[in-house]
PDB file of C-alpha atoms and ligand atoms in Angstrom:
ATOM      1  CA  UNK A  27       6.626   7.342 -23.355  1.00 57.00           C
ATOM      2  CA  UNK A  28       5.766  10.094 -20.900  1.00 63.00           C
ATOM      3  CA  UNK A  29       2.872  12.624 -22.227  1.00 74.00           C
ATOM      4  CA  UNK A  30       4.143  16.116 -19.781  1.00 73.00           C
ATOM      5  CA  UNK A  31      -0.345  16.218 -20.021  1.00 84.00           C
ATOM      6  CA  UNK A  32      -1.011  12.907 -18.937  1.00 91.00           C
ATOM      7  CA  UNK A  33      -2.072  12.318 -15.145  1.00 95.00           C
ATOM      8  CA  UNK A  34       0.108  10.283 -13.899  1.00 97.00           C
ATOM      9  CA  UNK A  35       3.223  12.854 -15.217  1.00 96.00           C
ATOM     10  CA  UNK A  36       0.935  14.916 -13.390  1.00 96.00           C
ATOM     11  CA  UNK A  37       0.837  12.907 -10.283  1.00 97.00           C
ATOM     12  CA  UNK A  38       5.021  12.464 -10.610  1.00 97.00           C
ATOM     13  CA  UNK A  39       5.352  16.263 -10.481  1.00 97.00           C
ATOM     14  CA  UNK A  40       3.115  16.942  -8.179  1.00 97.00           C
ATOM     15  CA  UNK A  41       4.999  14.252  -5.889  1.00 98.00           C
ATOM     16  CA  UNK A  42       7.967  15.336  -6.059  1.00 97.00           C
ATOM     17  CA  UNK A  43       7.137  19.200  -5.381  1.00 98.00           C
ATOM     18  CA  UNK A  44       5.991  17.941  -1.985  1.00 98.00           C
ATOM     19  CA  UNK A  45       9.325  16.621  -1.831  1.00 98.00           C
ATOM     20  CA  UNK A  46      11.084  19.464  -2.648  1.00 97.00           C
ATOM     21  CA  UNK A  47       8.640  22.061  -0.206  1.00 96.00           C
ATOM     22  CA  UNK A  48       9.787  19.251   3.088  1.00 96.00           C
ATOM     23  CA  UNK A  49      13.424  18.688   2.357  1.00 97.00           C
ATOM     24  CA  UNK A  50      12.467  14.824   0.937  1.00 98.00           C
ATOM     25  CA  UNK A  51      14.989  13.190  -1.886  1.00 97.00           C
ATOM     26  CA  UNK A  52      12.191  12.629  -4.164  1.00 95.00           C
ATOM     27  CA  UNK A  53      12.719   8.539  -4.215  1.00 95.00           C
ATOM     28  CA  UNK A  54      12.359   7.859  -1.247  1.00 97.00           C
ATOM     29  CA  UNK A  55       8.402   8.479  -1.989  1.00 98.00           C
ATOM     30  CA  UNK A  56       6.734   5.461  -4.697  1.00 98.00           C
ATOM     31  CA  UNK A  57       3.719   5.733  -5.770  1.00 98.00           C
ATOM     32  CA  UNK A  58       1.888   3.374  -5.677  1.00 98.00           C
ATOM     33  CA  UNK A  59      -0.721   3.123  -8.500  1.00 98.00           C
ATOM     34  CA  UNK A  60      -4.292   1.494  -7.029  1.00 98.00           C
ATOM     35  CA  UNK A  61      -5.942  -0.582  -9.800  1.00 97.00           C
ATOM     36  CA  UNK A  62      -9.236  -1.370  -8.476  1.00 96.00           C
ATOM     37  CA  UNK A  63     -11.795  -2.569 -10.243  1.00 95.00           C
ATOM     38  CA  UNK A  64      -9.096  -1.291 -13.802  1.00 96.00           C
ATOM     39  CA  UNK A  65      -8.989  -2.922 -16.545  1.00 96.00           C
ATOM     40  CA  UNK A  66      -6.307  -4.985 -17.911  1.00 97.00           C
ATOM     41  CA  UNK A  67      -5.615  -1.633 -20.573  1.00 97.00           C
ATOM     42  CA  UNK A  68      -6.197   1.173 -18.033  1.00 96.00           C
ATOM     43  CA  UNK A  69      -3.180  -0.277 -16.256  1.00 97.00           C
ATOM     44  CA  UNK A  70      -1.244  -1.421 -19.248  1.00 97.00           C
ATOM     45  CA  UNK A  71      -1.833   2.095 -20.423  1.00 96.00           C
ATOM     46  CA  UNK A  72       0.580   3.871 -17.502  1.00 97.00           C
ATOM     47  CA  UNK A  73       2.789   1.105 -17.315  1.00 97.00           C
ATOM     48  CA  UNK A  74       3.712   2.107 -21.285  1.00 96.00           C
ATOM     49  CA  UNK A  75       4.646   5.417 -19.140  1.00 96.00           C
ATOM     50  CA  UNK A  76       6.479   3.769 -16.241  1.00 96.00           C
ATOM     51  CA  UNK A  77       4.864   2.886 -13.863  1.00 98.00           C
ATOM     52  CA  UNK A  78       5.736  -0.519 -11.888  1.00 98.00           C
ATOM     53  CA  UNK A  79       3.729  -0.435  -8.490  1.00 98.00           C
ATOM     54  CA  UNK A  80      -0.302  -1.601  -8.976  1.00 98.00           C
ATOM     55  CA  UNK A  81      -2.396  -1.931  -5.860  1.00 98.00           C
ATOM     56  CA  UNK A  82      -5.557  -4.027  -5.879  1.00 98.00           C
ATOM     57  CA  UNK A  83      -8.098  -4.882  -3.529  1.00 97.00           C
ATOM     58  CA  UNK A  84     -10.562  -7.545  -4.661  1.00 97.00           C
ATOM     59  CA  UNK A  85      -8.195 -10.734  -4.831  1.00 97.00           C
ATOM     60  CA  UNK A  86      -9.691 -12.202  -8.086  1.00 97.00           C
ATOM     61  CA  UNK A  87     -10.762  -9.487 -10.699  1.00 97.00           C
ATOM     62  CA  UNK A  88      -6.015  -9.338  -8.783  1.00 98.00           C
ATOM     63  CA  UNK A  89      -5.183 -12.645 -10.649  1.00 98.00           C
ATOM     64  CA  UNK A  90      -6.445 -11.858 -14.267  1.00 97.00           C
ATOM     65  CA  UNK A  91      -4.805  -8.010 -13.698  1.00 98.00           C
ATOM     66  CA  UNK A  92      -1.487 -10.300 -12.932  1.00 98.00           C
ATOM     67  CA  UNK A  93      -1.736 -12.881 -15.772  1.00 98.00           C
ATOM     68  CA  UNK A  94      -3.047 -10.592 -18.021  1.00 97.00           C
ATOM     69  CA  UNK A  95      -0.174  -8.021 -17.594  1.00 97.00           C
ATOM     70  CA  UNK A  96       3.002 -10.928 -16.580  1.00 96.00           C
ATOM     71  CA  UNK A  97       6.340 -10.413 -18.087  1.00 93.00           C
ATOM     72  CA  UNK A  98       5.955  -6.740 -17.783  1.00 95.00           C
ATOM     73  CA  UNK A  99       8.207  -6.875 -14.847  1.00 94.00           C
ATOM     74  CA  UNK A 100       5.830  -4.940 -12.855  1.00 98.00           C
ATOM     75  CA  UNK A 101       5.327  -4.921  -8.778  1.00 98.00           C
ATOM     76  CA  UNK A 102       2.602  -6.175  -7.894  1.00 98.00           C
ATOM     77  CA  UNK A 103       1.338  -4.676  -4.142  1.00 98.00           C
ATOM     78  CA  UNK A 104      -2.149  -6.294  -1.864  1.00 98.00           C
ATOM     79  CA  UNK A 105      -3.946  -3.156  -0.293  1.00 98.00           C
ATOM     80  CA  UNK A 106      -7.812  -5.231   0.931  1.00 97.00           C
ATOM     81  CA  UNK A 107      -8.466  -6.630   3.895  1.00 96.00           C
ATOM     82  CA  UNK A 108      -7.679 -10.383   3.671  1.00 97.00           C
ATOM     83  CA  UNK A 109      -9.717 -13.842   4.472  1.00 96.00           C
ATOM     84  CA  UNK A 110      -7.741 -17.058   5.203  1.00 97.00           C
ATOM     85  CA  UNK A 111      -9.452 -18.210   2.982  1.00 97.00           C
ATOM     86  CA  UNK A 112      -7.408 -15.600   0.496  1.00 98.00           C
ATOM     87  CA  UNK A 113      -4.037 -16.056   1.661  1.00 98.00           C
ATOM     88  CA  UNK A 114      -2.731 -19.116  -0.348  1.00 98.00           C
ATOM     89  CA  UNK A 115      -3.411 -16.610  -3.499  1.00 98.00           C
ATOM     90  CA  UNK A 116      -2.538 -13.592  -2.027  1.00 98.00           C
ATOM     91  CA  UNK A 117       1.034 -14.855  -1.483  1.00 98.00           C
ATOM     92  CA  UNK A 118       1.534 -16.885  -4.483  1.00 98.00           C
ATOM     93  CA  UNK A 119       0.833 -14.034  -6.684  1.00 98.00           C
ATOM     94  CA  UNK A 120       2.044 -10.579  -4.790  1.00 98.00           C
ATOM     95  CA  UNK A 121       4.812  -9.656  -4.160  1.00 98.00           C
ATOM     96  CA  UNK A 122       4.020  -7.255  -1.036  1.00 98.00           C
ATOM     97  CA  UNK A 123       1.135  -7.215   1.561  1.00 98.00           C
ATOM     98  CA  UNK A 124       0.353  -3.414   3.002  1.00 98.00           C
ATOM     99  CA  UNK A 125      -3.248  -4.823   5.126  1.00 98.00           C
ATOM    100  CA  UNK A 126      -1.580  -7.684   7.585  1.00 98.00           C
ATOM    101  CA  UNK A 127      -3.887  -6.464  10.545  1.00 97.00           C
ATOM    102  CA  UNK A 128      -3.198  -9.799  13.371  1.00 97.00           C
ATOM    103  CA  UNK A 129      -0.444 -12.622  13.578  1.00 98.00           C
ATOM    104  CA  UNK A 130      -3.514 -16.082  12.253  1.00 98.00           C
ATOM    105  CA  UNK A 131      -2.587 -14.115   8.895  1.00 98.00           C
ATOM    106  CA  UNK A 132       0.746 -13.324   8.729  1.00 98.00           C
ATOM    107  CA  UNK A 133       1.414 -16.822   9.679  1.00 98.00           C
ATOM    108  CA  UNK A 134      -0.612 -18.019   6.479  1.00 98.00           C
ATOM    109  CA  UNK A 135       1.386 -16.216   4.558  1.00 98.00           C
ATOM    110  CA  UNK A 136       4.210 -17.325   5.727  1.00 98.00           C
ATOM    111  CA  UNK A 137       3.821 -20.512   5.956  1.00 98.00           C
ATOM    112  CA  UNK A 138       2.238 -20.262   2.383  1.00 98.00           C
ATOM    113  CA  UNK A 139       4.723 -18.447   0.430  1.00 98.00           C
ATOM    114  CA  UNK A 140       5.853 -21.108  -2.520  1.00 98.00           C
ATOM    115  CA  UNK A 141       9.604 -22.012  -1.544  1.00 96.00           C
ATOM    116  CA  UNK A 142      12.289 -19.612  -4.565  1.00 95.00           C
ATOM    117  CA  UNK A 143      10.545 -16.938  -3.827  1.00 97.00           C
ATOM    118  CA  UNK A 144      12.064 -13.905  -1.516  1.00 97.00           C
ATOM    119  CA  UNK A 145      10.044 -13.923   1.781  1.00 98.00           C
ATOM    120  CA  UNK A 146       6.878 -11.341   1.584  1.00 98.00           C
ATOM    121  CA  UNK A 147       7.457  -7.762   1.337  1.00 98.00           C
ATOM    122  CA  UNK A 148       4.377  -6.687   4.254  1.00 98.00           C
ATOM    123  CA  UNK A 149       3.319  -3.817   5.766  1.00 98.00           C
ATOM    124  CA  UNK A 150       0.865  -3.708   9.062  1.00 98.00           C
ATOM    125  CA  UNK A 151      -2.270  -2.231   9.108  1.00 98.00           C
ATOM    126  CA  UNK A 152      -2.303  -0.283  11.698  1.00 97.00           C
ATOM    127  CA  UNK A 153      -5.864   1.692  13.052  1.00 95.00           C
ATOM    128  CA  UNK A 154      -5.160   5.017  13.515  1.00 92.00           C
ATOM    129  CA  UNK A 155      -8.348   5.937  14.283  1.00 87.00           C
ATOM    130  CA  UNK A 156      -9.124   3.533  16.741  1.00 75.00           C
ATOM    131  CA  UNK A 157     -13.186   3.321  15.113  1.00 73.00           C
ATOM    132  CA  UNK A 158     -14.233  -0.697  15.460  1.00 69.00           C
ATOM    133  CA  UNK A 159     -15.415  -0.926  12.123  1.00 66.00           C
ATOM    134  CA  UNK A 160     -12.186  -0.467  10.441  1.00 71.00           C
ATOM    135  CA  UNK A 161      -9.518  -3.497  10.383  1.00 86.00           C
ATOM    136  CA  UNK A 162      -5.876  -2.670  11.739  1.00 95.00           C
ATOM    137  CA  UNK A 163      -4.311  -3.389  14.710  1.00 96.00           C
ATOM    138  CA  UNK A 164      -4.882  -0.626  17.354  1.00 94.00           C
ATOM    139  CA  UNK A 165      -1.693   1.184  18.034  1.00 94.00           C
ATOM    140  CA  UNK A 166      -0.918  -0.315  21.285  1.00 94.00           C
ATOM    141  CA  UNK A 167      -0.602  -3.294  20.312  1.00 96.00           C
ATOM    142  CA  UNK A 168       1.683  -2.328  17.074  1.00 97.00           C
ATOM    143  CA  UNK A 169       5.607  -3.854  18.901  1.00 97.00           C
ATOM    144  CA  UNK A 170       3.674  -6.949  20.270  1.00 98.00           C
ATOM    145  CA  UNK A 171       2.827  -7.989  16.424  1.00 98.00           C
ATOM    146  CA  UNK A 172       5.722  -6.027  14.934  1.00 98.00           C
ATOM    147  CA  UNK A 173       7.252  -9.016  17.010  1.00 98.00           C
ATOM    148  CA  UNK A 174       5.681 -11.682  16.492  1.00 98.00           C
ATOM    149  CA  UNK A 175       5.564 -11.372  12.892  1.00 98.00           C
ATOM    150  CA  UNK A 176       9.304 -10.170  12.546  1.00 96.00           C
ATOM    151  CA  UNK A 177       9.780 -13.991  13.181  1.00 96.00           C
ATOM    152  CA  UNK A 178       8.124 -15.639  10.376  1.00 98.00           C
ATOM    153  CA  UNK A 179      10.723 -16.428   8.085  1.00 98.00           C
ATOM    154  CA  UNK A 180       9.341 -16.073   4.483  1.00 98.00           C
ATOM    155  CA  UNK A 181       8.155 -12.640   5.818  1.00 98.00           C
ATOM    156  CA  UNK A 182      10.074  -9.573   5.492  1.00 98.00           C
ATOM    157  CA  UNK A 183       8.502  -7.267   7.623  1.00 98.00           C
ATOM    158  CA  UNK A 184       8.767  -3.624   6.137  1.00 98.00           C
ATOM    159  CA  UNK A 185       6.489  -0.597   7.689  1.00 98.00           C
ATOM    160  CA  UNK A 186       3.508   0.368   8.231  1.00 98.00           C
ATOM    161  CA  UNK A 187      -0.022   1.669   6.550  1.00 98.00           C
ATOM    162  CA  UNK A 188      -2.991   3.622   7.911  1.00 97.00           C
ATOM    163  CA  UNK A 189      -5.328   4.687   5.874  1.00 94.00           C
ATOM    164  CA  UNK A 190      -7.447   7.167   7.604  1.00 91.00           C
ATOM    165  CA  UNK A 191     -10.900   8.909   8.437  1.00 84.00           C
ATOM    166  CA  UNK A 192     -10.994  11.461   5.981  1.00 76.00           C
ATOM    167  CA  UNK A 193     -12.867  14.124   8.062  1.00 77.00           C
ATOM    168  CA  UNK A 194     -10.262  17.050   7.951  1.00 87.00           C
ATOM    169  CA  UNK A 195      -6.642  18.539   6.288  1.00 87.00           C
ATOM    170  CA  UNK A 196      -4.963  18.605  10.578  1.00 90.00           C
ATOM    171  CA  UNK A 197      -7.477  15.348  12.341  1.00 91.00           C
ATOM    172  CA  UNK A 198      -4.788  13.226   8.147  1.00 94.00           C
ATOM    173  CA  UNK A 199      -2.544  15.543   9.634  1.00 96.00           C
ATOM    174  CA  UNK A 200      -2.549  13.653  13.106  1.00 95.00           C
ATOM    175  CA  UNK A 201      -2.870  10.188  12.161  1.00 95.00           C
ATOM    176  CA  UNK A 202       0.232  10.114   9.277  1.00 97.00           C
ATOM    177  CA  UNK A 203       2.488  12.397  11.903  1.00 97.00           C
ATOM    178  CA  UNK A 204       1.094   9.481  14.930  1.00 96.00           C
ATOM    179  CA  UNK A 205       1.893   6.470  12.605  1.00 97.00           C
ATOM    180  CA  UNK A 206       5.318   8.007  11.184  1.00 98.00           C
ATOM    181  CA  UNK A 207       6.402   7.816  15.822  1.00 98.00           C
ATOM    182  CA  UNK A 208       5.681   4.632  15.623  1.00 98.00           C
ATOM    183  CA  UNK A 209       7.722   3.655  12.987  1.00 98.00           C
ATOM    184  CA  UNK A 210      10.720   5.368  14.567  1.00 98.00           C
ATOM    185  CA  UNK A 211      10.182   3.379  17.542  1.00 98.00           C
ATOM    186  CA  UNK A 212       9.857  -0.094  15.996  1.00 98.00           C
ATOM    187  CA  UNK A 213      12.731   1.508  14.004  1.00 98.00           C
ATOM    188  CA  UNK A 214      15.076   1.340  17.461  1.00 97.00           C
ATOM    189  CA  UNK A 215      14.621  -2.710  17.819  1.00 96.00           C
ATOM    190  CA  UNK A 216      13.854  -3.724  14.356  1.00 97.00           C
ATOM    191  CA  UNK A 217      16.575  -0.279  12.444  1.00 97.00           C
ATOM    192  CA  UNK A 218      15.871  -2.237   8.603  1.00 96.00           C
ATOM    193  CA  UNK A 219      11.835  -1.482   8.377  1.00 98.00           C
ATOM    194  CA  UNK A 220      11.458   1.466   6.144  1.00 98.00           C
ATOM    195  CA  UNK A 221       8.444   2.265   4.630  1.00 98.00           C
ATOM    196  CA  UNK A 222       4.786   3.859   5.288  1.00 98.00           C
ATOM    197  CA  UNK A 223       2.263   3.542   3.274  1.00 98.00           C
ATOM    198  CA  UNK A 224       0.248   6.855   3.708  1.00 98.00           C
ATOM    199  CA  UNK A 225      -2.454   9.407   1.820  1.00 97.00           C
ATOM    200  CA  UNK A 226      -4.401   8.720  -1.091  1.00 97.00           C
ATOM    201  CA  UNK A 227      -5.338  10.970  -3.618  1.00 95.00           C
ATOM    202  CA  UNK A 228      -6.940  13.601  -1.229  1.00 94.00           C
ATOM    203  CA  UNK A 229      -4.053  14.040   1.060  1.00 95.00           C
ATOM    204  CA  UNK A 230      -0.816  12.165  -0.066  1.00 97.00           C
ATOM    205  CA  UNK A 231       1.005  15.796  -0.179  1.00 97.00           C
ATOM    206  CA  UNK A 232      -0.068  15.905   3.951  1.00 97.00           C
ATOM    207  CA  UNK A 233       1.338  12.657   3.967  1.00 97.00           C
ATOM    208  CA  UNK A 234       4.776  13.067   1.820  1.00 98.00           C
ATOM    209  CA  UNK A 235       5.634  16.040   4.057  1.00 98.00           C
ATOM    210  CA  UNK A 236       4.337  13.711   7.507  1.00 98.00           C
ATOM    211  CA  UNK A 237       7.162  10.536   5.157  1.00 98.00           C
ATOM    212  CA  UNK A 238       4.927   8.860   3.392  1.00 98.00           C
ATOM    213  CA  UNK A 239       7.553   6.399   1.311  1.00 98.00           C
ATOM    214  CA  UNK A 240       4.253   4.643  -0.488  1.00 98.00           C
ATOM    215  CA  UNK A 241       1.509   7.187  -1.302  1.00 98.00           C
ATOM    216  CA  UNK A 242      -1.350   4.159  -3.066  1.00 98.00           C
ATOM    217  CA  UNK A 243      -3.801   6.627  -5.702  1.00 98.00           C
ATOM    218  CA  UNK A 244      -6.115   5.171  -7.170  1.00 97.00           C
ATOM    219  CA  UNK A 245      -8.244   8.755  -8.217  1.00 96.00           C
ATOM    220  CA  UNK A 246      -6.537  10.787  -9.114  1.00 96.00           C
ATOM    221  CA  UNK A 247      -4.455   8.884 -11.798  1.00 96.00           C
ATOM    222  CA  UNK A 248      -7.696   6.400 -12.935  1.00 94.00           C
ATOM    223  CA  UNK A 249     -10.237   9.454 -12.996  1.00 91.00           C
ATOM    224  CA  UNK A 250     -13.495   8.076 -10.899  1.00 91.00           C
ATOM    225  CA  UNK A 251     -14.423   4.742  -9.538  1.00 84.00           C
ATOM    226  CA  UNK A 252     -17.123   3.114 -11.333  1.00 76.00           C
ATOM    227  CA  UNK A 253     -19.984   2.789  -8.243  1.00 73.00           C
ATOM    228  CA  UNK A 254     -19.661  -1.004  -8.111  1.00 60.00           C
ATOM    229  CA  UNK A 255     -17.140  -0.193  -6.306  1.00 52.00           C
ATOM    230  CA  UNK A 256     -18.999  -2.121  -2.700  1.00 50.00           C
ATOM    231  CA  UNK A 257     -17.856  -4.761  -2.327  1.00 47.00           C
TER     232      UNK A 257
HETATM  233  C1  PLP B 318      -8.450   2.334  -3.315  1.00 56.76           C
HETATM  234  C2  PLP B 318      -8.201   2.536  -1.678  1.00 56.76           C
HETATM  235  C3  PLP B 318      -6.764   3.702  -2.310  1.00 56.76           C
HETATM  236  C4  PLP B 318      -7.069   4.344  -3.059  1.00 56.76           C
HETATM  237  O1  PLP B 318      -7.845   5.626  -2.931  1.00 56.76           O
HETATM  238  P1  PLP B 318      -7.892   7.689  -4.164  1.00 56.76           P
HETATM  239  O2  PLP B 318      -8.897   8.103  -3.192  1.00 56.76           O
HETATM  240  O3  PLP B 318      -8.892   6.546  -5.000  1.00 56.76           O
HETATM  241  O4  PLP B 318      -6.893   7.303  -4.263  1.00 56.76           O
HETATM  242  C5  PLP B 318      -6.181   3.346  -1.665  1.00 56.76           C
HETATM  243  N1  PLP B 318      -6.265   2.280  -0.022  1.00 56.76           N
HETATM  244  C6  PLP B 318      -6.568   1.605  -0.421  1.00 56.76           C
HETATM  245  C7  PLP B 318      -6.166   0.722   0.743  1.00 56.76           C
HETATM  246  C8  PLP B 318      -7.650   1.314  -1.148  1.00 56.76           C
HETATM  247  O5  PLP B 318      -8.479   0.837  -0.830  1.00 56.76           O
END
């Protein structure tokens, strides 16, 4: 049952309020609970309150939780950097991948997707700040990568994801707006694209105002992460 005081209930209330304020349908925004470093019990408590979408960054840790919580009809999203030697397990165990930023990885995810599973839902991670150090494809290369990925049989390209440099609300709003504009341009040729994965604990309100369809929240739901989160 949903305890109205729980962080999950409060976040869902806030998401609805941001939708109302910006004239959006509250069902158009989904909460992705970012559960890296959290125990299976913590996830189970959220699942008991109705949370279905969980996002994980570290493969081995994620596989343990997917196994521990199997049978609960949860939807698993991979949102961390992807090494080529991890694609087989990722595409076998996840429903979504938000962090595809090169064709080589996309091809492997498609080729290695087990027969009998629906196509893997994927987003292209965009480096909206054009920082050398960050993952993500530069905005200018998005159309070419999207076109190539759309041709892969076992992937279903859904949209774009970004993690803007967290410095000011103004900066992030511009970054979210740019991502939304890029999606809307892609939709001219790929009208099925429907996903903008953007906004974290510190800026999800702004992200919703700018069109986010998944907000990815960790700290706001679970409290501060333990300091070991530097892997
Ligand atoms: C950890 C993480 C989040 C959640 O960040 P919070 O600030 O704790 O909400 C969202 N997206 C990605 C890609 C992450 O790695």
